[in-house]
Amino acid sequence: MLGGCLATAQWWPPPAGKLSNYCAAQATGAADARDAAATVIKIRVDNLRRLASNGATLLSGINLEIKAGTIHGLIGPSGSGKSTVLRALNRLWEPPARAIFLDGADITQLEVIGLRRRVGMVFQAACLFPGSVADNVRYGPLLRGVHLSDERIEELLVRAGIADPSKRFASKSEKELSGGEAQRVSLARTLANEPEVLLLDEPTSALDPLSTNLVEKTVMELRRDGMTVVLVSHNMQQIERIVDVATFLCDGSVVDTGTLEQLKQLRVPVLQQFFSISSI
Ligand SMILES: Nc1ncnc2c1ncn2[C@@H]1O[C@H](COP(=O)(O)OP(=O)(O)OP(=O)(O)O)[C@@H](O)[C@H]1O
């Protein structure tokens, strides 16, 4: 699999002092409290590998440290493995033992439903259950015997960027929602589980600029409240606006991790090409 963009980059091994050793305190604009939280590693990925059923390498030894209370972007060309890594973080595909650790615990040793409550995911395409918006938001907590009040549902919808002064939105059927509304309900449904980590796979790709802005504000507020967020996005302006650090993946490997400014300054052909095409 390394025959693609990595093979053309004359940069490996990386120089001493490479960005993967970045200090979270250097992340531009990070608040003091966040810096303190960000010294804690929430998720560690250690030499994560995956082969396709035909033997092709999909992930060839991914190493990542995702700091608590930060927004960590996963960026890179299509097919570089971003979603595959994201899906491993809450065992939507089963990683090998001792490859992914949450608060130091091997996630393959944790009870999977509990793990998915702690590490919630919002997909690119909202996939709502048949029923009302409120039914969807209530679903996760109900599984553990918690019934959310109407007020709590409203709060979660507002948090997910749905302004609804009429308070009628919660009773709408999932069939009546636009793609953008469904996406925000999907975010509210995930937040209802009060996750510690939020995995976002292209969460705003179906949204207009106003809704995108609301979701970005929500994500930044969640970070302020201590949540750890891992964001896959092709929208480099969005990455620039909200992430603390990003990891650039190519051909199933990590190229490097750093602030976007740091990544942009690396003299790595694949990165330079990527950023020049993304025009940021
Ligand atoms: N279950 C699978 N079996 C075989 N190949 C797979 C499987 N899942 C993903 N792949 C392949 O793994 C590679 C990485 O896919 P992935 O979806 O993780 O990339 P990505 O970086 O998220 O891409 P995009 O930005 O287009 O969403 C792709 O070549 C994809 O075709």
mmCIF file of C-alpha atoms and ligand atoms in Angstrom:
data_model
loop_
_atom_site.group_PDB
_atom_site.id
_atom_site.type_symbol
_atom_site.label_atom_id
_atom_site.label_comp_id
_atom_site.label_asym_id
_atom_site.label_seq_id
_atom_site.Cartn_x
_atom_site.Cartn_y
_atom_site.Cartn_z
ATOM 1 C CA MET A 1 0.000 0.000 0.000
ATOM 2 C CA LEU A 2 2.997 2.299 0.425
ATOM 3 C CA GLY A 3 3.328 2.576 -3.325
ATOM 4 C CA GLY A 4 1.163 5.723 -3.452
ATOM 5 C CA CYS A 5 1.888 9.195 -2.154
ATOM 6 C CA LEU A 6 4.279 8.054 0.573
ATOM 7 C CA ALA A 7 6.583 6.455 -1.941
ATOM 8 C CA THR A 8 7.101 9.813 -3.656
ATOM 9 C CA ALA A 9 7.901 11.691 -0.460
ATOM 10 C CA GLN A 10 11.666 11.920 0.204
ATOM 11 C CA TRP A 11 11.276 12.661 3.860
ATOM 12 C CA TRP A 12 11.283 9.417 5.779
ATOM 13 C CA PRO A 13 12.518 8.945 8.459
ATOM 14 C CA PRO A 14 11.311 12.238 9.898
ATOM 15 C CA PRO A 15 13.895 14.671 11.260
ATOM 16 C CA ALA A 16 14.773 14.903 14.922
ATOM 17 C CA GLY A 17 12.246 16.935 16.887
ATOM 18 C CA LYS A 18 9.448 15.886 14.600
ATOM 19 C CA LEU A 19 5.984 17.226 15.166
ATOM 20 C CA SER A 20 4.664 14.052 16.722
ATOM 21 C CA ASN A 21 6.578 15.156 19.796
ATOM 22 C CA TYR A 22 4.633 18.390 19.861
ATOM 23 C CA CYS A 23 3.721 19.835 23.184
ATOM 24 C CA ALA A 24 0.004 20.554 23.557
ATOM 25 C CA ALA A 25 0.902 23.759 25.383
ATOM 26 C CA GLN A 26 2.277 25.087 22.091
ATOM 27 C CA ALA A 27 -1.043 24.683 20.302
ATOM 28 C CA THR A 28 -1.979 28.165 19.216
ATOM 29 C CA GLY A 29 -4.795 29.816 21.109
ATOM 30 C CA ALA A 30 -5.271 26.983 23.594
ATOM 31 C CA ALA A 31 -6.722 28.124 26.891
ATOM 32 C CA ASP A 32 -4.719 27.465 30.081
ATOM 33 C CA ALA A 33 -7.268 25.023 31.495
ATOM 34 C CA ARG A 34 -7.305 23.117 28.242
ATOM 35 C CA ASP A 35 -3.526 22.976 28.212
ATOM 36 C CA ALA A 36 -3.562 21.384 31.640
ATOM 37 C CA ALA A 37 -6.161 18.801 30.580
ATOM 38 C CA ALA A 38 -4.314 18.244 27.330
ATOM 39 C CA THR A 39 -1.302 16.811 29.107
ATOM 40 C CA VAL A 40 -3.427 13.715 29.744
ATOM 41 C CA ILE A 41 -3.578 11.183 26.950
ATOM 42 C CA LYS A 42 -7.203 10.147 26.503
ATOM 43 C CA ILE A 43 -6.658 7.724 23.622
ATOM 44 C CA ARG A 44 -3.425 6.065 22.611
ATOM 45 C CA VAL A 45 -3.141 4.149 19.375
ATOM 46 C CA ASP A 46 -0.155 1.878 19.298
ATOM 47 C CA ASN A 47 1.003 0.309 16.044
ATOM 48 C CA LEU A 48 -2.542 -0.231 14.738
ATOM 49 C CA ARG A 49 -2.528 -2.459 11.662
ATOM 50 C CA ARG A 50 -5.273 -3.721 9.419
ATOM 51 C CA LEU A 51 -5.263 -5.936 6.373
ATOM 52 C CA ALA A 52 -8.146 -6.186 3.900
ATOM 53 C CA SER A 53 -9.622 -9.617 3.233
ATOM 54 C CA ASN A 54 -7.521 -9.794 0.043
ATOM 55 C CA GLY A 55 -4.362 -9.205 2.080
ATOM 56 C CA ALA A 56 -3.875 -5.563 1.064
ATOM 57 C CA THR A 57 -2.606 -3.269 3.819
ATOM 58 C CA LEU A 58 -5.226 -0.749 4.928
ATOM 59 C CA LEU A 59 -3.431 0.532 8.024
ATOM 60 C CA SER A 60 0.267 -0.049 8.404
ATOM 61 C CA GLY A 61 1.174 0.671 12.011
ATOM 62 C CA ILE A 62 -0.696 3.803 13.124
ATOM 63 C CA ASN A 63 0.567 5.564 16.253
ATOM 64 C CA LEU A 64 -1.464 8.394 17.751
ATOM 65 C CA GLU A 65 -1.796 10.218 21.036
ATOM 66 C CA ILE A 66 -5.084 12.043 21.459
ATOM 67 C CA LYS A 67 -4.939 14.443 24.364
ATOM 68 C CA ALA A 68 -7.881 14.896 26.714
ATOM 69 C CA GLY A 69 -9.987 17.995 26.111
ATOM 70 C CA THR A 70 -8.677 18.690 22.625
ATOM 71 C CA ILE A 71 -10.103 18.575 19.120
ATOM 72 C CA HIS A 72 -7.827 16.278 17.141
ATOM 73 C CA GLY A 73 -8.264 16.306 13.367
ATOM 74 C CA LEU A 74 -7.608 13.356 11.069
ATOM 75 C CA ILE A 75 -6.871 14.680 7.603
ATOM 76 C CA GLY A 76 -5.473 13.341 4.368
ATOM 77 C CA PRO A 77 -6.443 12.243 0.874
ATOM 78 C CA SER A 78 -9.434 10.036 0.133
ATOM 79 C CA GLY A 79 -8.755 6.415 0.968
ATOM 80 C CA SER A 80 -5.869 7.240 3.328
ATOM 81 C CA GLY A 81 -7.522 5.407 6.234
ATOM 82 C CA LYS A 82 -9.074 8.223 8.295
ATOM 83 C CA SER A 83 -12.502 6.605 8.732
ATOM 84 C CA THR A 84 -10.939 3.199 9.291
ATOM 85 C CA VAL A 85 -8.917 4.591 12.201
ATOM 86 C CA LEU A 86 -11.949 6.452 13.571
ATOM 87 C CA ARG A 87 -14.139 3.358 13.452
ATOM 88 C CA ALA A 88 -11.546 1.326 15.329
ATOM 89 C CA LEU A 89 -11.674 3.786 18.240
ATOM 90 C CA ASN A 90 -15.076 2.512 19.344
ATOM 91 C CA ARG A 91 -14.715 -0.972 17.882
ATOM 92 C CA LEU A 92 -16.939 -0.577 14.857
ATOM 93 C CA TRP A 93 -14.239 -2.760 13.468
ATOM 94 C CA GLU A 94 -12.434 -4.817 16.012
ATOM 95 C CA PRO A 95 -8.828 -3.703 16.450
ATOM 96 C CA PRO A 96 -6.167 -6.154 17.581
ATOM 97 C CA ALA A 97 -5.589 -6.412 21.326
ATOM 98 C CA ARG A 98 -3.248 -3.812 22.839
ATOM 99 C CA ALA A 99 -3.486 -1.437 19.895
ATOM 100 C CA ILE A 100 -5.941 1.131 21.277
ATOM 101 C CA PHE A 101 -6.105 2.372 24.849
ATOM 102 C CA LEU A 102 -8.771 4.576 26.454
ATOM 103 C CA ASP A 103 -7.544 6.175 29.687
ATOM 104 C CA GLY A 104 -4.834 3.518 29.648
ATOM 105 C CA ALA A 105 -7.221 0.550 29.274
ATOM 106 C CA ASP A 106 -7.059 -1.727 26.246
ATOM 107 C CA ILE A 107 -10.429 -1.100 24.551
ATOM 108 C CA THR A 108 -10.715 -4.712 23.421
ATOM 109 C CA GLN A 109 -10.986 -5.623 27.129
ATOM 110 C CA LEU A 110 -13.870 -3.200 27.776
ATOM 111 C CA GLU A 111 -17.537 -4.084 27.456
ATOM 112 C CA VAL A 112 -18.396 -2.877 23.962
ATOM 113 C CA ILE A 113 -21.739 -1.132 24.634
ATOM 114 C CA GLY A 114 -20.215 0.743 27.561
ATOM 115 C CA LEU A 115 -17.248 1.691 25.381
ATOM 116 C CA ARG A 116 -19.548 3.076 22.679
ATOM 117 C CA ARG A 117 -21.386 5.138 25.258
ATOM 118 C CA ARG A 118 -18.086 6.631 26.418
ATOM 119 C CA VAL A 119 -16.790 7.014 22.871
ATOM 120 C CA GLY A 120 -19.744 8.208 20.788
ATOM 121 C CA MET A 121 -19.744 8.496 17.029
ATOM 122 C CA VAL A 122 -21.558 10.711 14.540
ATOM 123 C CA PHE A 123 -21.414 9.458 10.974
ATOM 124 C CA GLN A 124 -21.268 11.329 7.704
ATOM 125 C CA ALA A 125 -24.782 10.148 6.832
ATOM 126 C CA ALA A 126 -27.243 10.491 9.691
ATOM 127 C CA CYS A 127 -28.945 7.163 10.214
ATOM 128 C CA LEU A 128 -31.999 7.795 12.376
ATOM 129 C CA PHE A 129 -34.398 5.152 13.667
ATOM 130 C CA PRO A 130 -38.048 5.258 12.575
ATOM 131 C CA GLY A 131 -39.903 7.522 15.029
ATOM 132 C CA SER A 132 -39.839 11.081 16.275
ATOM 133 C CA VAL A 133 -36.812 13.260 16.899
ATOM 134 C CA ALA A 134 -37.401 12.841 20.640
ATOM 135 C CA ASP A 135 -37.564 9.033 20.282
ATOM 136 C CA ASN A 136 -34.186 9.129 18.589
ATOM 137 C CA VAL A 137 -32.573 11.349 21.209
ATOM 138 C CA ARG A 138 -34.049 9.293 24.061
ATOM 139 C CA TYR A 139 -32.913 5.974 22.635
ATOM 140 C CA GLY A 140 -29.404 5.604 24.122
ATOM 141 C CA PRO A 141 -30.227 6.635 27.708
ATOM 142 C CA LEU A 142 -33.355 4.403 27.647
ATOM 143 C CA LEU A 143 -31.115 1.396 26.991
ATOM 144 C CA ARG A 144 -29.680 1.947 30.451
ATOM 145 C CA GLY A 145 -33.039 2.768 32.033
ATOM 146 C CA VAL A 146 -32.739 6.575 31.952
ATOM 147 C CA HIS A 147 -35.751 8.513 30.634
ATOM 148 C CA LEU A 148 -34.838 11.977 29.358
ATOM 149 C CA SER A 149 -37.304 14.783 30.113
ATOM 150 C CA ASP A 150 -38.700 16.992 27.344
ATOM 151 C CA GLU A 151 -36.563 19.840 28.716
ATOM 152 C CA ARG A 152 -33.410 17.742 28.444
ATOM 153 C CA ILE A 153 -34.319 16.800 24.856
ATOM 154 C CA GLU A 154 -34.708 20.520 24.042
ATOM 155 C CA GLU A 155 -31.352 21.268 25.651
ATOM 156 C CA LEU A 156 -29.629 18.569 23.618
ATOM 157 C CA LEU A 157 -31.231 19.768 20.381
ATOM 158 C CA VAL A 158 -30.123 23.338 21.059
ATOM 159 C CA ARG A 159 -26.651 22.017 21.885
ATOM 160 C CA ALA A 160 -26.559 20.246 18.543
ATOM 161 C CA GLY A 161 -27.375 23.494 16.742
ATOM 162 C CA ILE A 162 -31.146 23.255 16.347
ATOM 163 C CA ALA A 163 -32.792 26.539 17.300
ATOM 164 C CA ASP A 164 -36.463 25.705 17.895
ATOM 165 C CA PRO A 165 -38.375 28.454 19.665
ATOM 166 C CA SER A 166 -41.679 26.701 18.770
ATOM 167 C CA LYS A 167 -40.576 23.571 20.687
ATOM 168 C CA ARG A 168 -42.302 21.456 18.065
ATOM 169 C CA PHE A 169 -39.210 20.080 16.411
ATOM 170 C CA ALA A 170 -38.828 17.217 18.906
ATOM 171 C CA SER A 171 -42.157 15.714 17.880
ATOM 172 C CA LYS A 172 -41.366 15.705 14.158
ATOM 173 C CA SER A 173 -40.994 12.352 12.476
ATOM 174 C CA GLU A 174 -37.501 11.477 11.304
ATOM 175 C CA LYS A 175 -39.008 11.232 7.789
ATOM 176 C CA GLU A 176 -39.796 14.959 7.763
ATOM 177 C CA LEU A 177 -36.213 16.112 8.369
ATOM 178 C CA SER A 178 -33.821 17.622 5.877
ATOM 179 C CA GLY A 179 -30.372 16.047 5.617
ATOM 180 C CA GLY A 180 -28.885 18.835 7.712
ATOM 181 C CA GLU A 181 -31.549 18.546 10.411
ATOM 182 C CA ALA A 182 -31.133 14.777 10.543
ATOM 183 C CA GLN A 183 -27.386 15.244 10.968
ATOM 184 C CA ARG A 184 -27.892 17.536 13.950
ATOM 185 C CA VAL A 185 -30.422 15.150 15.520
ATOM 186 C CA SER A 186 -27.824 12.444 15.109
ATOM 187 C CA LEU A 187 -25.357 14.641 17.033
ATOM 188 C CA ALA A 188 -27.975 15.292 19.758
ATOM 189 C CA ARG A 189 -28.621 11.532 19.996
ATOM 190 C CA THR A 190 -24.926 10.879 20.515
ATOM 191 C CA LEU A 191 -24.617 13.708 23.082
ATOM 192 C CA ALA A 192 -27.562 12.229 25.011
ATOM 193 C CA ASN A 193 -25.218 9.439 26.079
ATOM 194 C CA GLU A 194 -22.869 12.014 27.635
ATOM 195 C CA PRO A 195 -19.787 10.585 25.950
ATOM 196 C CA GLU A 196 -16.261 11.409 27.068
ATOM 197 C CA VAL A 197 -15.000 11.239 23.500
ATOM 198 C CA LEU A 198 -16.854 12.290 20.374
ATOM 199 C CA LEU A 199 -15.858 10.772 17.037
ATOM 200 C CA LEU A 200 -17.055 12.892 14.132
ATOM 201 C CA ASP A 201 -16.822 11.576 10.581
ATOM 202 C CA GLU A 202 -17.460 14.463 8.179
ATOM 203 C CA PRO A 203 -20.221 15.743 10.484
ATOM 204 C CA THR A 204 -21.048 18.854 8.461
ATOM 205 C CA SER A 205 -20.717 17.577 4.908
ATOM 206 C CA ALA A 206 -24.525 17.774 4.431
ATOM 207 C CA LEU A 207 -24.957 21.130 6.163
ATOM 208 C CA ASP A 208 -25.321 24.687 4.903
ATOM 209 C CA PRO A 209 -22.763 27.256 6.149
ATOM 210 C CA LEU A 210 -25.040 28.511 8.945
ATOM 211 C CA SER A 211 -25.687 25.021 10.326
ATOM 212 C CA THR A 212 -22.016 24.153 9.892
ATOM 213 C CA ASN A 213 -21.157 27.174 11.996
ATOM 214 C CA LEU A 214 -23.612 26.092 14.721
ATOM 215 C CA VAL A 215 -22.181 22.577 14.833
ATOM 216 C CA GLU A 216 -18.627 23.938 14.974
ATOM 217 C CA LYS A 217 -19.611 26.220 17.857
ATOM 218 C CA THR A 218 -21.125 23.217 19.641
ATOM 219 C CA VAL A 219 -17.978 21.184 19.159
ATOM 220 C CA MET A 220 -15.842 24.014 20.533
ATOM 221 C CA GLU A 221 -18.152 24.375 23.540
ATOM 222 C CA LEU A 222 -17.898 20.647 24.182
ATOM 223 C CA ARG A 223 -14.122 20.934 24.141
ATOM 224 C CA ARG A 224 -14.330 23.853 26.562
ATOM 225 C CA ASP A 225 -16.345 21.569 28.854
ATOM 226 C CA GLY A 226 -13.588 18.956 28.715
ATOM 227 C CA MET A 227 -14.731 16.628 25.955
ATOM 228 C CA THR A 228 -12.177 15.030 23.674
ATOM 229 C CA VAL A 229 -13.121 15.185 20.000
ATOM 230 C CA VAL A 230 -11.659 13.348 17.012
ATOM 231 C CA LEU A 231 -12.759 14.939 13.765
ATOM 232 C CA VAL A 232 -12.395 13.560 10.244
ATOM 233 C CA SER A 233 -13.006 16.319 7.726
ATOM 234 C CA HIS A 234 -12.110 17.181 4.161
ATOM 235 C CA ASN A 235 -13.012 20.783 4.893
ATOM 236 C CA MET A 236 -9.614 22.331 5.558
ATOM 237 C CA GLN A 237 -11.141 25.677 6.528
ATOM 238 C CA GLN A 238 -13.090 23.833 9.192
ATOM 239 C CA ILE A 239 -9.961 22.039 10.354
ATOM 240 C CA GLU A 240 -8.166 25.377 10.526
ATOM 241 C CA ARG A 241 -11.047 26.943 12.480
ATOM 242 C CA ILE A 242 -11.515 24.360 15.195
ATOM 243 C CA VAL A 243 -8.814 21.720 15.642
ATOM 244 C CA ASP A 244 -5.957 21.980 18.126
ATOM 245 C CA VAL A 245 -3.778 19.485 16.296
ATOM 246 C CA ALA A 246 -4.199 17.306 13.250
ATOM 247 C CA THR A 247 -2.718 14.048 12.091
ATOM 248 C CA PHE A 248 -2.094 13.727 8.375
ATOM 249 C CA LEU A 249 -2.622 10.222 7.033
ATOM 250 C CA CYS A 250 -1.582 8.899 3.664
ATOM 251 C CA ASP A 251 -1.794 5.356 2.306
ATOM 252 C CA GLY A 252 -2.697 3.940 5.715
ATOM 253 C CA SER A 253 0.246 5.551 7.513
ATOM 254 C CA VAL A 254 0.721 8.602 9.716
ATOM 255 C CA VAL A 255 2.778 11.245 7.943
ATOM 256 C CA ASP A 256 2.911 13.553 10.959
ATOM 257 C CA THR A 257 0.960 15.262 13.729
ATOM 258 C CA GLY A 258 0.989 18.930 14.676
ATOM 259 C CA THR A 259 -0.888 22.183 14.520
ATOM 260 C CA LEU A 260 -2.099 22.992 11.039
ATOM 261 C CA GLU A 261 0.533 25.735 10.827
ATOM 262 C CA GLN A 262 3.247 23.237 11.682
ATOM 263 C CA LEU A 263 1.983 20.699 9.171
ATOM 264 C CA LYS A 264 1.777 23.345 6.453
ATOM 265 C CA GLN A 265 5.407 24.246 6.988
ATOM 266 C CA LEU A 266 6.706 20.691 6.634
ATOM 267 C CA ARG A 267 8.651 20.122 3.446
ATOM 268 C CA VAL A 268 6.857 16.932 2.630
ATOM 269 C CA PRO A 269 5.670 16.831 -0.986
ATOM 270 C CA VAL A 270 2.373 15.078 -0.280
ATOM 271 C CA LEU A 271 1.508 17.588 2.437
ATOM 272 C CA GLN A 272 2.506 20.605 0.395
ATOM 273 C CA GLN A 273 0.483 19.357 -2.549
ATOM 274 C CA PHE A 274 -2.497 18.628 -0.312
ATOM 275 C CA PHE A 275 -2.461 22.072 1.282
ATOM 276 C CA SER A 276 -1.928 23.900 -1.993
ATOM 277 C CA ILE A 277 -4.930 22.134 -3.534
ATOM 278 C CA SER A 278 -6.978 22.825 -0.375
ATOM 279 C CA SER A 279 -5.942 26.510 -0.762
ATOM 280 C CA ILE A 280 -5.359 27.300 2.896
HETATM 281 N N1 LIG B 1 -13.949 -3.324 5.063
HETATM 282 C C1 LIG B 1 -13.050 -3.018 4.133
HETATM 283 N N2 LIG B 1 -12.525 -3.958 3.325
HETATM 284 C C2 LIG B 1 -11.639 -3.648 2.377
HETATM 285 N N3 LIG B 1 -11.183 -2.413 2.176
HETATM 286 C C3 LIG B 1 -11.656 -1.437 2.957
HETATM 287 C C4 LIG B 1 -12.601 -1.672 3.974
HETATM 288 N N4 LIG B 1 -12.880 -0.494 4.581
HETATM 289 C C5 LIG B 1 -12.134 0.427 3.958
HETATM 290 N N5 LIG B 1 -11.401 -0.127 2.992
HETATM 291 C C6 LIG B 1 -10.410 0.547 2.149
HETATM 292 O O1 LIG B 1 -9.483 1.129 3.055
HETATM 293 C C7 LIG B 1 -8.991 2.333 2.526
HETATM 294 C C8 LIG B 1 -9.197 3.425 3.541
HETATM 295 O O2 LIG B 1 -10.588 3.686 3.631
HETATM 296 P P1 LIG B 1 -11.154 4.840 4.575
HETATM 297 O O3 LIG B 1 -12.624 4.903 4.371
HETATM 298 O O4 LIG B 1 -10.651 4.628 5.945
HETATM 299 O O5 LIG B 1 -10.437 6.120 3.951
HETATM 300 P P2 LIG B 1 -10.720 7.648 4.218
HETATM 301 O O6 LIG B 1 -9.399 8.293 4.359
HETATM 302 O O7 LIG B 1 -11.677 7.817 5.339
HETATM 303 O O8 LIG B 1 -11.395 8.055 2.846
HETATM 304 P P3 LIG B 1 -12.476 9.187 2.515
HETATM 305 O O9 LIG B 1 -11.809 10.485 2.828
HETATM 306 O O10 LIG B 1 -12.724 9.018 1.064
HETATM 307 O O11 LIG B 1 -13.698 8.924 3.356
HETATM 308 C C9 LIG B 1 -9.726 2.576 1.213
HETATM 309 O O12 LIG B 1 -8.895 2.163 0.159
HETATM 310 C C10 LIG B 1 -10.944 1.706 1.336
HETATM 311 O O13 LIG B 1 -11.377 1.273 0.073
#
